[in-house]
PDB file of C-alpha atoms and ligand atoms in Angstrom:
ATOM      1  CA  UNK A   1      -0.156   0.197  -0.505  1.00 54.00           C
ATOM      2  CA  UNK A   2       1.305   3.409  -1.291  1.00 62.00           C
ATOM      3  CA  UNK A   3       1.182   5.683   1.788  1.00 64.00           C
ATOM      4  CA  UNK A   4       2.895   8.576   0.206  1.00 66.00           C
ATOM      5  CA  UNK A   5       3.727  11.884   2.694  1.00 58.00           C
ATOM      6  CA  UNK A   6       2.226  14.133   2.528  1.00 49.00           C
ATOM      7  CA  UNK A   7       4.090  17.745   0.711  1.00 45.00           C
ATOM      8  CA  UNK A   8       6.740  14.306   0.364  1.00 56.00           C
ATOM      9  CA  UNK A   9      10.168  16.164   1.089  1.00 60.00           C
ATOM     10  CA  UNK A  10      12.497  14.916  -1.463  1.00 60.00           C
ATOM     11  CA  UNK A  11      11.723  15.365  -5.406  1.00 82.00           C
ATOM     12  CA  UNK A  12      14.993  13.946  -6.100  1.00 91.00           C
ATOM     13  CA  UNK A  13      14.488  12.333  -9.151  1.00 93.00           C
ATOM     14  CA  UNK A  14      17.566   8.564  -8.904  1.00 94.00           C
ATOM     15  CA  UNK A  15      20.240   8.589 -10.668  1.00 94.00           C
ATOM     16  CA  UNK A  16      19.796   5.150 -10.933  1.00 95.00           C
ATOM     17  CA  UNK A  17      18.850   1.584 -10.137  1.00 95.00           C
ATOM     18  CA  UNK A  18      22.024  -0.471  -8.540  1.00 95.00           C
ATOM     19  CA  UNK A  19      20.812  -1.973  -5.041  1.00 97.00           C
ATOM     20  CA  UNK A  20      17.584  -2.874  -2.859  1.00 98.00           C
ATOM     21  CA  UNK A  21      18.797  -1.684   0.343  1.00 98.00           C
ATOM     22  CA  UNK A  22      17.657  -3.347   3.666  1.00 98.00           C
ATOM     23  CA  UNK A  23      17.056  -2.253   7.114  1.00 97.00           C
ATOM     24  CA  UNK A  24      16.249  -2.477  10.477  1.00 96.00           C
ATOM     25  CA  UNK A  25      14.224   0.143  11.595  1.00 95.00           C
ATOM     26  CA  UNK A  26      14.664  -0.642  15.679  1.00 94.00           C
ATOM     27  CA  UNK A  27      10.808   0.128  16.485  1.00 95.00           C
ATOM     28  CA  UNK A  28       7.573  -1.990  17.102  1.00 95.00           C
ATOM     29  CA  UNK A  29       5.441   0.521  14.975  1.00 95.00           C
ATOM     30  CA  UNK A  30       3.118  -1.169  12.884  1.00 94.00           C
ATOM     31  CA  UNK A  31       3.854   1.971   9.964  1.00 94.00           C
ATOM     32  CA  UNK A  32       6.142   4.583   9.892  1.00 93.00           C
ATOM     33  CA  UNK A  33       4.099   6.777   8.558  1.00 91.00           C
ATOM     34  CA  UNK A  34       3.388   9.370  11.488  1.00 89.00           C
ATOM     35  CA  UNK A  35       7.059   8.563  11.775  1.00 90.00           C
ATOM     36  CA  UNK A  36       7.980   9.291   8.407  1.00 88.00           C
ATOM     37  CA  UNK A  37       6.092  12.725   8.996  1.00 85.00           C
ATOM     38  CA  UNK A  38       8.071  14.363  10.696  1.00 85.00           C
ATOM     39  CA  UNK A  39      10.617  16.563   8.941  1.00 82.00           C
ATOM     40  CA  UNK A  40      14.423  15.482   8.542  1.00 82.00           C
ATOM     41  CA  UNK A  41      13.845  12.015   9.308  1.00 87.00           C
ATOM     42  CA  UNK A  42      15.885   9.291   7.148  1.00 89.00           C
ATOM     43  CA  UNK A  43      12.781   7.533   5.638  1.00 92.00           C
ATOM     44  CA  UNK A  44      12.973   5.259   3.466  1.00 94.00           C
ATOM     45  CA  UNK A  45      11.029   3.770   0.484  1.00 95.00           C
ATOM     46  CA  UNK A  46       9.171   1.354   2.186  1.00 96.00           C
ATOM     47  CA  UNK A  47       8.322  -0.644   5.227  1.00 96.00           C
ATOM     48  CA  UNK A  48       7.439  -4.150   6.262  1.00 97.00           C
ATOM     49  CA  UNK A  49       6.239  -5.199   9.456  1.00 97.00           C
ATOM     50  CA  UNK A  50       6.109  -8.686  11.266  1.00 97.00           C
ATOM     51  CA  UNK A  51       2.616  -9.355   9.342  1.00 97.00           C
ATOM     52  CA  UNK A  52       5.181  -8.883   6.059  1.00 96.00           C
ATOM     53  CA  UNK A  53       2.541  -5.773   5.062  1.00 96.00           C
ATOM     54  CA  UNK A  54       4.173  -3.417   2.592  1.00 96.00           C
ATOM     55  CA  UNK A  55       3.814   0.508   3.015  1.00 95.00           C
ATOM     56  CA  UNK A  56       5.990   2.626   0.569  1.00 94.00           C
ATOM     57  CA  UNK A  57       5.817   6.924   1.515  1.00 92.00           C
ATOM     58  CA  UNK A  58       8.140   7.251  -1.685  1.00 92.00           C
ATOM     59  CA  UNK A  59       7.138   7.017  -5.174  1.00 92.00           C
ATOM     60  CA  UNK A  60      10.134   4.838  -6.902  1.00 94.00           C
ATOM     61  CA  UNK A  61      11.289   7.122  -9.364  1.00 93.00           C
ATOM     62  CA  UNK A  62      12.602   9.791  -6.328  1.00 93.00           C
ATOM     63  CA  UNK A  63      15.334   9.053  -4.039  1.00 93.00           C
ATOM     64  CA  UNK A  64      14.617   8.427   0.115  1.00 93.00           C
ATOM     65  CA  UNK A  65      17.389  10.080   2.316  1.00 91.00           C
ATOM     66  CA  UNK A  66      17.935   6.798   4.367  1.00 93.00           C
ATOM     67  CA  UNK A  67      21.455   5.668   2.942  1.00 94.00           C
ATOM     68  CA  UNK A  68      22.922   8.487   2.531  1.00 94.00           C
ATOM     69  CA  UNK A  69      25.769   8.484  -0.066  1.00 96.00           C
ATOM     70  CA  UNK A  70      23.916   5.500  -1.490  1.00 96.00           C
ATOM     71  CA  UNK A  71      20.803   7.746  -1.732  1.00 96.00           C
ATOM     72  CA  UNK A  72      21.231   8.750  -5.763  1.00 96.00           C
ATOM     73  CA  UNK A  73      20.832   3.960  -6.615  1.00 97.00           C
ATOM     74  CA  UNK A  74      19.566   2.976  -3.767  1.00 98.00           C
ATOM     75  CA  UNK A  75      15.990   1.484  -2.925  1.00 98.00           C
ATOM     76  CA  UNK A  76      15.111   1.271   0.444  1.00 97.00           C
ATOM     77  CA  UNK A  77      13.619  -0.629   2.907  1.00 98.00           C
ATOM     78  CA  UNK A  78      12.865  -0.670   6.961  1.00 97.00           C
ATOM     79  CA  UNK A  79      11.351  -2.896   8.690  1.00 97.00           C
ATOM     80  CA  UNK A  80       9.767  -4.388  11.802  1.00 97.00           C
ATOM     81  CA  UNK A  81      11.980  -6.099  14.747  1.00 96.00           C
ATOM     82  CA  UNK A  82      10.324  -5.085  18.130  1.00 96.00           C
ATOM     83  CA  UNK A  83       7.312  -6.165  19.828  1.00 95.00           C
ATOM     84  CA  UNK A  84       4.459  -8.279  18.306  1.00 93.00           C
ATOM     85  CA  UNK A  85       6.366 -11.958  16.884  1.00 96.00           C
ATOM     86  CA  UNK A  86       9.580 -10.760  18.343  1.00 96.00           C
ATOM     87  CA  UNK A  87      10.562 -11.900  21.146  1.00 94.00           C
ATOM     88  CA  UNK A  88      12.459  -8.978  23.811  1.00 93.00           C
ATOM     89  CA  UNK A  89      16.474  -8.405  23.124  1.00 93.00           C
ATOM     90  CA  UNK A  90      18.615  -5.371  23.318  1.00 89.00           C
ATOM     91  CA  UNK A  91      18.811  -2.763  21.276  1.00 87.00           C
ATOM     92  CA  UNK A  92      22.360  -1.487  22.152  1.00 83.00           C
ATOM     93  CA  UNK A  93      23.908  -5.087  20.012  1.00 79.00           C
ATOM     94  CA  UNK A  94      23.808  -6.338  17.124  1.00 81.00           C
ATOM     95  CA  UNK A  95      20.235  -9.258  18.891  1.00 90.00           C
ATOM     96  CA  UNK A  96      18.167  -8.087  16.257  1.00 95.00           C
ATOM     97  CA  UNK A  97      15.845 -10.943  16.080  1.00 96.00           C
ATOM     98  CA  UNK A  98      15.341 -13.212  12.364  1.00 96.00           C
ATOM     99  CA  UNK A  99      12.381 -11.684  10.065  1.00 97.00           C
ATOM    100  CA  UNK A 100       9.810 -13.557  10.472  1.00 97.00           C
ATOM    101  CA  UNK A 101       8.261 -15.537   7.420  1.00 96.00           C
ATOM    102  CA  UNK A 102       6.119 -13.186   6.328  1.00 97.00           C
ATOM    103  CA  UNK A 103       8.954 -10.560   6.452  1.00 98.00           C
ATOM    104  CA  UNK A 104      11.258 -12.974   4.392  1.00 97.00           C
ATOM    105  CA  UNK A 105       8.043 -13.805   1.574  1.00 97.00           C
ATOM    106  CA  UNK A 106       7.523  -9.902   1.686  1.00 97.00           C
ATOM    107  CA  UNK A 107      11.025  -8.694   0.967  1.00 98.00           C
ATOM    108  CA  UNK A 108      11.152 -11.422  -1.505  1.00 97.00           C
ATOM    109  CA  UNK A 109       8.512 -10.167  -3.151  1.00 96.00           C
ATOM    110  CA  UNK A 110       8.989  -6.593  -2.964  1.00 97.00           C
ATOM    111  CA  UNK A 111      13.003  -7.859  -4.859  1.00 97.00           C
ATOM    112  CA  UNK A 112      11.257  -9.490  -7.777  1.00 95.00           C
ATOM    113  CA  UNK A 113       9.356  -6.595  -8.039  1.00 96.00           C
ATOM    114  CA  UNK A 114      12.623  -3.884  -8.304  1.00 96.00           C
ATOM    115  CA  UNK A 115      13.692  -6.753 -10.402  1.00 93.00           C
ATOM    116  CA  UNK A 116      10.923  -6.504 -12.896  1.00 92.00           C
ATOM    117  CA  UNK A 117      10.196  -2.888 -12.571  1.00 93.00           C
ATOM    118  CA  UNK A 118      14.280  -0.994 -11.871  1.00 94.00           C
ATOM    119  CA  UNK A 119      16.568  -4.226 -12.782  1.00 92.00           C
ATOM    120  CA  UNK A 120      17.886  -4.781  -9.805  1.00 93.00           C
ATOM    121  CA  UNK A 121      19.839  -7.486  -9.340  1.00 92.00           C
ATOM    122  CA  UNK A 122      19.261 -10.667  -8.157  1.00 91.00           C
ATOM    123  CA  UNK A 123      22.120 -11.246  -6.148  1.00 91.00           C
ATOM    124  CA  UNK A 124      24.081  -9.895  -2.771  1.00 94.00           C
ATOM    125  CA  UNK A 125      25.528  -7.180  -3.317  1.00 95.00           C
ATOM    126  CA  UNK A 126      29.491  -7.888  -2.195  1.00 94.00           C
ATOM    127  CA  UNK A 127      29.774  -4.143  -0.416  1.00 95.00           C
ATOM    128  CA  UNK A 128      28.901  -0.533  -0.413  1.00 96.00           C
ATOM    129  CA  UNK A 129      31.781   0.454  -3.409  1.00 95.00           C
ATOM    130  CA  UNK A 130      30.537   3.075  -5.838  1.00 95.00           C
ATOM    131  CA  UNK A 131      28.119   0.435  -8.872  1.00 93.00           C
ATOM    132  CA  UNK A 132      28.090  -2.069  -7.061  1.00 95.00           C
ATOM    133  CA  UNK A 133      24.750  -3.771  -7.569  1.00 94.00           C
ATOM    134  CA  UNK A 134      22.442  -6.184  -5.634  1.00 95.00           C
ATOM    135  CA  UNK A 135      20.783  -6.874  -2.057  1.00 97.00           C
ATOM    136  CA  UNK A 136      22.588  -4.771   0.021  1.00 97.00           C
ATOM    137  CA  UNK A 137      22.260  -3.940   3.825  1.00 97.00           C
ATOM    138  CA  UNK A 138      23.190  -0.379   5.492  1.00 97.00           C
ATOM    139  CA  UNK A 139      26.333  -1.818   7.935  1.00 96.00           C
ATOM    140  CA  UNK A 140      27.764  -2.703   4.571  1.00 97.00           C
ATOM    141  CA  UNK A 141      28.098   1.412   4.262  1.00 97.00           C
ATOM    142  CA  UNK A 142      28.811   1.974   8.123  1.00 96.00           C
ATOM    143  CA  UNK A 143      32.575   1.870   9.228  1.00 94.00           C
ATOM    144  CA  UNK A 144      33.858  -0.673  11.029  1.00 93.00           C
ATOM    145  CA  UNK A 145      32.164  -3.675   8.420  1.00 95.00           C
ATOM    146  CA  UNK A 146      32.004  -0.870   5.852  1.00 95.00           C
ATOM    147  CA  UNK A 147      35.333  -2.102   2.715  1.00 95.00           C
ATOM    148  CA  UNK A 148      37.777   0.269   2.004  1.00 94.00           C
ATOM    149  CA  UNK A 149      36.637   3.031  -0.789  1.00 95.00           C
ATOM    150  CA  UNK A 150      32.556   1.920  -0.014  1.00 96.00           C
ATOM    151  CA  UNK A 151      29.974   4.489   0.467  1.00 97.00           C
ATOM    152  CA  UNK A 152      29.249   5.629   4.118  1.00 97.00           C
ATOM    153  CA  UNK A 153      25.629   4.323   3.660  1.00 97.00           C
ATOM    154  CA  UNK A 154      25.273   5.893   7.164  1.00 95.00           C
ATOM    155  CA  UNK A 155      27.063   9.458   9.277  1.00 92.00           C
ATOM    156  CA  UNK A 156      27.158   7.221  12.482  1.00 90.00           C
ATOM    157  CA  UNK A 157      29.908   4.555  13.396  1.00 89.00           C
ATOM    158  CA  UNK A 158      29.035   1.021  14.433  1.00 88.00           C
ATOM    159  CA  UNK A 159      25.296   0.677  13.932  1.00 91.00           C
ATOM    160  CA  UNK A 160      24.967  -2.747  13.173  1.00 94.00           C
ATOM    161  CA  UNK A 161      21.667  -1.858  10.696  1.00 95.00           C
ATOM    162  CA  UNK A 162      20.581  -4.611  10.437  1.00 96.00           C
ATOM    163  CA  UNK A 163      21.604  -7.267  12.338  1.00 94.00           C
ATOM    164  CA  UNK A 164      23.431 -10.985  12.239  1.00 93.00           C
ATOM    165  CA  UNK A 165      20.096 -12.598  12.549  1.00 94.00           C
ATOM    166  CA  UNK A 166      19.024 -10.629   9.185  1.00 95.00           C
ATOM    167  CA  UNK A 167      22.010  -9.782   7.444  1.00 95.00           C
ATOM    168  CA  UNK A 168      22.314 -14.480   7.317  1.00 94.00           C
ATOM    169  CA  UNK A 169      18.900 -14.120   5.638  1.00 95.00           C
ATOM    170  CA  UNK A 170      19.984 -12.288   2.865  1.00 95.00           C
ATOM    171  CA  UNK A 171      20.637 -15.239   0.582  1.00 93.00           C
ATOM    172  CA  UNK A 172      17.826 -16.755   1.236  1.00 93.00           C
ATOM    173  CA  UNK A 173      15.611 -14.107   0.161  1.00 96.00           C
ATOM    174  CA  UNK A 174      17.960 -13.470  -2.951  1.00 94.00           C
ATOM    175  CA  UNK A 175      16.936 -16.972  -3.631  1.00 92.00           C
ATOM    176  CA  UNK A 176      13.594 -16.788  -3.138  1.00 93.00           C
ATOM    177  CA  UNK A 177      12.905 -13.079  -5.494  1.00 94.00           C
ATOM    178  CA  UNK A 178      15.237 -15.168  -8.185  1.00 89.00           C
ATOM    179  CA  UNK A 179      12.823 -18.317  -8.212  1.00 89.00           C
ATOM    180  CA  UNK A 180       9.586 -15.732  -7.670  1.00 91.00           C
ATOM    181  CA  UNK A 181      11.268 -14.040 -10.905  1.00 88.00           C
ATOM    182  CA  UNK A 182      12.493 -16.738 -13.026  1.00 81.00           C
ATOM    183  CA  UNK A 183      10.135 -20.530 -12.032  1.00 75.00           C
ATOM    184  CA  UNK A 184      13.148 -22.395 -10.572  1.00 67.00           C
ATOM    185  CA  UNK A 185      15.540 -21.707  -7.652  1.00 56.00           C
ATOM    186  CA  UNK A 186      19.619 -21.838  -7.107  1.00 51.00           C
ATOM    187  CA  UNK A 187      21.932 -19.588  -9.807  1.00 49.00           C
ATOM    188  CA  UNK A 188      24.456 -17.640  -7.611  1.00 47.00           C
ATOM    189  CA  UNK A 189      23.527 -18.226  -4.635  1.00 45.00           C
ATOM    190  CA  UNK A 190      25.007 -21.046  -2.432  1.00 50.00           C
ATOM    191  CA  UNK A 191      22.399 -23.381  -1.278  1.00 54.00           C
ATOM    192  CA  UNK A 192      23.688 -25.936   1.149  1.00 60.00           C
ATOM    193  CA  UNK A 193      23.628 -29.240   0.220  1.00 66.00           C
ATOM    194  CA  UNK A 194      21.597 -32.149   2.385  1.00 70.00           C
ATOM    195  CA  UNK A 195      22.630 -35.554   2.586  1.00 72.00           C
ATOM    196  CA  UNK A 196      19.526 -36.457  -0.041  1.00 71.00           C
ATOM    197  CA  UNK A 197      21.758 -34.358  -2.315  1.00 70.00           C
ATOM    198  CA  UNK A 198      24.717 -36.999  -2.588  1.00 72.00           C
ATOM    199  CA  UNK A 199      23.959 -40.074  -4.359  1.00 73.00           C
ATOM    200  CA  UNK A 200      21.308 -37.824  -7.033  1.00 69.00           C
ATOM    201  CA  UNK A 201      25.190 -35.903  -7.246  1.00 71.00           C
ATOM    202  CA  UNK A 202      26.907 -39.621  -7.265  1.00 70.00           C
ATOM    203  CA  UNK A 203      24.112 -41.007  -9.842  1.00 69.00           C
ATOM    204  CA  UNK A 204      24.729 -37.545 -12.157  1.00 67.00           C
ATOM    205  CA  UNK A 205      28.483 -37.470 -12.121  1.00 68.00           C
ATOM    206  CA  UNK A 206      28.638 -41.594 -12.562  1.00 63.00           C
ATOM    207  CA  UNK A 207      26.243 -41.633 -15.684  1.00 61.00           C
ATOM    208  CA  UNK A 208      28.167 -38.790 -16.767  1.00 59.00           C
ATOM    209  CA  UNK A 209      31.565 -40.850 -16.740  1.00 56.00           C
ATOM    210  CA  UNK A 210      29.754 -44.736 -18.108  1.00 57.00           C
ATOM    211  CA  UNK A 211      28.318 -42.001 -20.621  1.00 56.00           C
ATOM    212  CA  UNK A 212      25.417 -44.924 -20.124  1.00 56.00           C
ATOM    213  CA  UNK A 213      22.578 -44.580 -22.923  1.00 57.00           C
ATOM    214  CA  UNK A 214      19.777 -45.233 -20.944  1.00 60.00           C
ATOM    215  CA  UNK A 215      20.148 -41.082 -20.169  1.00 59.00           C
ATOM    216  CA  UNK A 216      19.995 -41.430 -16.137  1.00 62.00           C
ATOM    217  CA  UNK A 217      23.388 -39.391 -15.926  1.00 62.00           C
ATOM    218  CA  UNK A 218      21.308 -36.933 -17.792  1.00 65.00           C
ATOM    219  CA  UNK A 219      18.105 -37.299 -15.373  1.00 67.00           C
ATOM    220  CA  UNK A 220      19.673 -37.122 -12.681  1.00 67.00           C
ATOM    221  CA  UNK A 221      21.728 -34.035 -12.978  1.00 67.00           C
ATOM    222  CA  UNK A 222      18.050 -32.579 -14.062  1.00 68.00           C
ATOM    223  CA  UNK A 223      17.860 -32.687 -10.708  1.00 67.00           C
ATOM    224  CA  UNK A 224      20.545 -31.001  -9.398  1.00 68.00           C
ATOM    225  CA  UNK A 225      20.885 -28.029 -11.602  1.00 71.00           C
ATOM    226  CA  UNK A 226      18.358 -25.642 -13.470  1.00 72.00           C
ATOM    227  CA  UNK A 227      18.178 -25.577 -17.217  1.00 72.00           C
ATOM    228  CA  UNK A 228      20.022 -21.788 -17.049  1.00 71.00           C
ATOM    229  CA  UNK A 229      22.946 -24.000 -15.356  1.00 72.00           C
ATOM    230  CA  UNK A 230      22.788 -26.908 -17.362  1.00 70.00           C
ATOM    231  CA  UNK A 231      22.884 -24.359 -20.739  1.00 71.00           C
ATOM    232  CA  UNK A 232      25.891 -22.138 -19.218  1.00 71.00           C
ATOM    233  CA  UNK A 233      27.603 -25.471 -18.747  1.00 72.00           C
ATOM    234  CA  UNK A 234      26.755 -26.492 -21.757  1.00 73.00           C
ATOM    235  CA  UNK A 235      27.690 -23.808 -23.296  1.00 70.00           C
ATOM    236  CA  UNK A 236      31.264 -24.142 -22.036  1.00 71.00           C
ATOM    237  CA  UNK A 237      32.326 -27.109 -23.299  1.00 72.00           C
ATOM    238  CA  UNK A 238      31.086 -25.946 -26.243  1.00 71.00           C
ATOM    239  CA  UNK A 239      32.826 -23.032 -26.663  1.00 69.00           C
ATOM    240  CA  UNK A 240      35.714 -24.440 -25.170  1.00 67.00           C
ATOM    241  CA  UNK A 241      39.007 -24.783 -27.092  1.00 64.00           C
ATOM    242  CA  UNK A 242      40.174 -28.591 -27.554  1.00 60.00           C
ATOM    243  CA  UNK A 243      43.478 -29.676 -29.409  1.00 53.00           C
ATOM    244  CA  UNK A 244      42.227 -31.410 -31.777  1.00 52.00           C
ATOM    245  CA  UNK A 245      44.688 -34.718 -32.578  1.00 53.00           C
ATOM    246  CA  UNK A 246      44.361 -34.988 -36.210  1.00 54.00           C
ATOM    247  CA  UNK A 247      46.897 -33.666 -38.467  1.00 56.00           C
ATOM    248  CA  UNK A 248      44.123 -32.251 -41.542  1.00 58.00           C
ATOM    249  CA  UNK A 249      46.114 -30.866 -43.440  1.00 61.00           C
ATOM    250  CA  UNK A 250      49.189 -33.549 -43.491  1.00 67.00           C
ATOM    251  CA  UNK A 251      51.443 -30.795 -42.387  1.00 67.00           C
ATOM    252  CA  UNK A 252      52.269 -31.657 -38.842  1.00 63.00           C
ATOM    253  CA  UNK A 253      50.233 -28.307 -38.044  1.00 60.00           C
ATOM    254  CA  UNK A 254      47.323 -28.824 -35.921  1.00 58.00           C
ATOM    255  CA  UNK A 255      44.098 -27.512 -35.942  1.00 58.00           C
ATOM    256  CA  UNK A 256      42.599 -25.733 -33.359  1.00 64.00           C
ATOM    257  CA  UNK A 257      38.713 -25.968 -32.856  1.00 68.00           C
ATOM    258  CA  UNK A 258      36.105 -25.464 -30.356  1.00 71.00           C
ATOM    259  CA  UNK A 259      34.043 -28.528 -29.557  1.00 71.00           C
ATOM    260  CA  UNK A 260      30.835 -27.059 -31.335  1.00 73.00           C
ATOM    261  CA  UNK A 261      33.374 -26.021 -34.630  1.00 73.00           C
ATOM    262  CA  UNK A 262      34.331 -29.815 -35.106  1.00 73.00           C
ATOM    263  CA  UNK A 263      30.492 -30.608 -35.522  1.00 75.00           C
ATOM    264  CA  UNK A 264      29.384 -27.959 -37.522  1.00 75.00           C
ATOM    265  CA  UNK A 265      32.122 -29.589 -39.546  1.00 76.00           C
ATOM    266  CA  UNK A 266      31.212 -32.752 -39.640  1.00 77.00           C
ATOM    267  CA  UNK A 267      27.179 -31.993 -39.821  1.00 79.00           C
ATOM    268  CA  UNK A 268      28.039 -30.072 -43.166  1.00 81.00           C
ATOM    269  CA  UNK A 269      30.843 -33.212 -43.802  1.00 81.00           C
ATOM    270  CA  UNK A 270      27.819 -35.746 -43.299  1.00 81.00           C
ATOM    271  CA  UNK A 271      25.688 -33.655 -45.178  1.00 83.00           C
ATOM    272  CA  UNK A 272      28.080 -33.706 -48.767  1.00 84.00           C
ATOM    273  CA  UNK A 273      28.587 -37.415 -48.679  1.00 83.00           C
ATOM    274  CA  UNK A 274      24.387 -38.064 -48.337  1.00 83.00           C
ATOM    275  CA  UNK A 275      24.037 -35.449 -51.669  1.00 85.00           C
ATOM    276  CA  UNK A 276      27.101 -37.871 -53.158  1.00 85.00           C
ATOM    277  CA  UNK A 277      25.165 -40.415 -52.276  1.00 85.00           C
ATOM    278  CA  UNK A 278      21.843 -39.992 -53.173  1.00 87.00           C
ATOM    279  CA  UNK A 279      24.102 -38.534 -56.963  1.00 87.00           C
ATOM    280  CA  UNK A 280      25.880 -42.005 -57.337  1.00 86.00           C
ATOM    281  CA  UNK A 281      22.709 -43.569 -56.372  1.00 86.00           C
ATOM    282  CA  UNK A 282      20.306 -42.093 -59.390  1.00 87.00           C
ATOM    283  CA  UNK A 283      23.619 -42.353 -61.608  1.00 86.00           C
ATOM    284  CA  UNK A 284      23.573 -46.590 -60.814  1.00 85.00           C
ATOM    285  CA  UNK A 285      19.769 -46.634 -61.743  1.00 86.00           C
ATOM    286  CA  UNK A 286      20.081 -44.699 -65.063  1.00 86.00           C
ATOM    287  CA  UNK A 287      23.007 -47.147 -65.718  1.00 86.00           C
ATOM    288  CA  UNK A 288      21.309 -50.501 -64.115  1.00 85.00           C
ATOM    289  CA  UNK A 289      18.165 -49.801 -66.750  1.00 85.00           C
ATOM    290  CA  UNK A 290      20.240 -48.916 -69.472  1.00 84.00           C
ATOM    291  CA  UNK A 291      22.034 -52.381 -69.643  1.00 83.00           C
ATOM    292  CA  UNK A 292      18.140 -54.006 -68.408  1.00 84.00           C
ATOM    293  CA  UNK A 293      19.648 -55.120 -65.530  1.00 83.00           C
ATOM    294  CA  UNK A 294      16.716 -54.702 -62.224  1.00 86.00           C
ATOM    295  CA  UNK A 295      18.124 -50.997 -60.438  1.00 84.00           C
ATOM    296  CA  UNK A 296      16.051 -51.539 -58.036  1.00 86.00           C
ATOM    297  CA  UNK A 297      17.874 -54.777 -57.069  1.00 86.00           C
ATOM    298  CA  UNK A 298      21.243 -52.751 -57.472  1.00 83.00           C
ATOM    299  CA  UNK A 299      20.391 -49.872 -55.548  1.00 85.00           C
ATOM    300  CA  UNK A 300      19.585 -51.904 -52.217  1.00 87.00           C
ATOM    301  CA  UNK A 301      23.065 -54.054 -53.143  1.00 86.00           C
ATOM    302  CA  UNK A 302      24.697 -50.782 -53.345  1.00 83.00           C
ATOM    303  CA  UNK A 303      23.319 -49.069 -50.372  1.00 84.00           C
ATOM    304  CA  UNK A 304      23.821 -52.144 -48.167  1.00 86.00           C
ATOM    305  CA  UNK A 305      27.264 -52.332 -48.696  1.00 83.00           C
ATOM    306  CA  UNK A 306      27.460 -47.827 -48.396  1.00 82.00           C
ATOM    307  CA  UNK A 307      26.056 -48.653 -44.870  1.00 81.00           C
ATOM    308  CA  UNK A 308      28.271 -52.100 -44.489  1.00 81.00           C
ATOM    309  CA  UNK A 309      31.810 -49.372 -44.700  1.00 76.00           C
ATOM    310  CA  UNK A 310      30.070 -46.796 -42.404  1.00 75.00           C
ATOM    311  CA  UNK A 311      29.704 -48.835 -39.923  1.00 76.00           C
ATOM    312  CA  UNK A 312      33.465 -49.978 -40.176  1.00 73.00           C
ATOM    313  CA  UNK A 313      34.395 -46.925 -40.493  1.00 69.00           C
ATOM    314  CA  UNK A 314      32.518 -45.547 -36.961  1.00 66.00           C
ATOM    315  CA  UNK A 315      34.094 -48.465 -35.353  1.00 65.00           C
ATOM    316  CA  UNK A 316      37.268 -47.455 -36.467  1.00 62.00           C
ATOM    317  CA  UNK A 317      36.730 -43.348 -35.848  1.00 56.00           C
ATOM    318  CA  UNK A 318      38.686 -42.831 -32.716  1.00 50.00           C
ATOM    319  CA  UNK A 319      38.251 -38.945 -31.738  1.00 50.00           C
ATOM    320  CA  UNK A 320      40.415 -37.824 -29.785  1.00 51.00           C
ATOM    321  CA  UNK A 321      39.428 -34.395 -27.138  1.00 50.00           C
ATOM    322  CA  UNK A 322      41.426 -32.890 -25.396  1.00 53.00           C
ATOM    323  CA  UNK A 323      41.306 -30.026 -23.248  1.00 52.00           C
ATOM    324  CA  UNK A 324      44.262 -27.497 -23.809  1.00 53.00           C
ATOM    325  CA  UNK A 325      44.539 -25.789 -20.591  1.00 51.00           C
ATOM    326  CA  UNK A 326      47.174 -23.058 -21.863  1.00 51.00           C
ATOM    327  CA  UNK A 327      44.252 -21.216 -23.833  1.00 43.00           C
ATOM    328  CA  UNK A 328      42.600 -18.962 -21.075  1.00 41.00           C
TER     329      UNK A 328
HETATM  330 ZN1   ZN B 401      19.725   1.311   8.078  1.00 63.40          ZN
END
């Protein structure tokens, strides 16, 4: 729900959309509308109380004032952390309780919306350096957590926002946003493996090694890797430079080609051979008919002989590919 501030004070347009900046409010309020209505208070774009509802105070066209030197390119969200379902905690330390399930889901949905609307990257933002991208949190721009060269996102020192427990939940939020956007979980974010994953991975690796014809390895792979991940792997393999141990030119030089190159040229060669065979078959038919022979019988025998030769050729052919690790 959007309840914009009356006479909104900050109508400076965003310069860019690089980050989704997560905060903890040190507040038990179900809304920060009245708090933010007081002039001079750092105001975020959004607020998410414990129940996961979302309130908006500033249009995302404009800058918020919650992120100091990151205001020009960060969309900010404050979150409730006191009262309601939260245990009592010492607000002087980093003992902020974890976000509720509803807050995690709402933060993820908002992250997915920011991705679709403003192109915010579905990844963890590494630090507060100018130009950094993704899901960030306030203390990345606060000493002593700020990295050297990072922007200051607060004038305070030692402010823990949003606290250890909430920082630890951010990878899960990124992953959930990604799932909402793409329909598949996973990607860049590390997800802890469970014991149940081990046999699946073994099956995938073992299946690949054996080159199983029943595609068991392939099916297992589908279970451990998302489609985009598998596409990345296939792309890496097809694009990799290989040393091809065939001296085609007969001059002692070996061509460096990618697997894709080899597949395409093999395919082109096969098409050429197919066309030549079709032509040869036509010639054979014409000759046979001219000699008063059974053309169909001759073509069938010719075809069988060609098949035989090809089968021997395939059996003998050994394509050996060696990864050339001197190529970047
Ligand atoms: Zn904060």
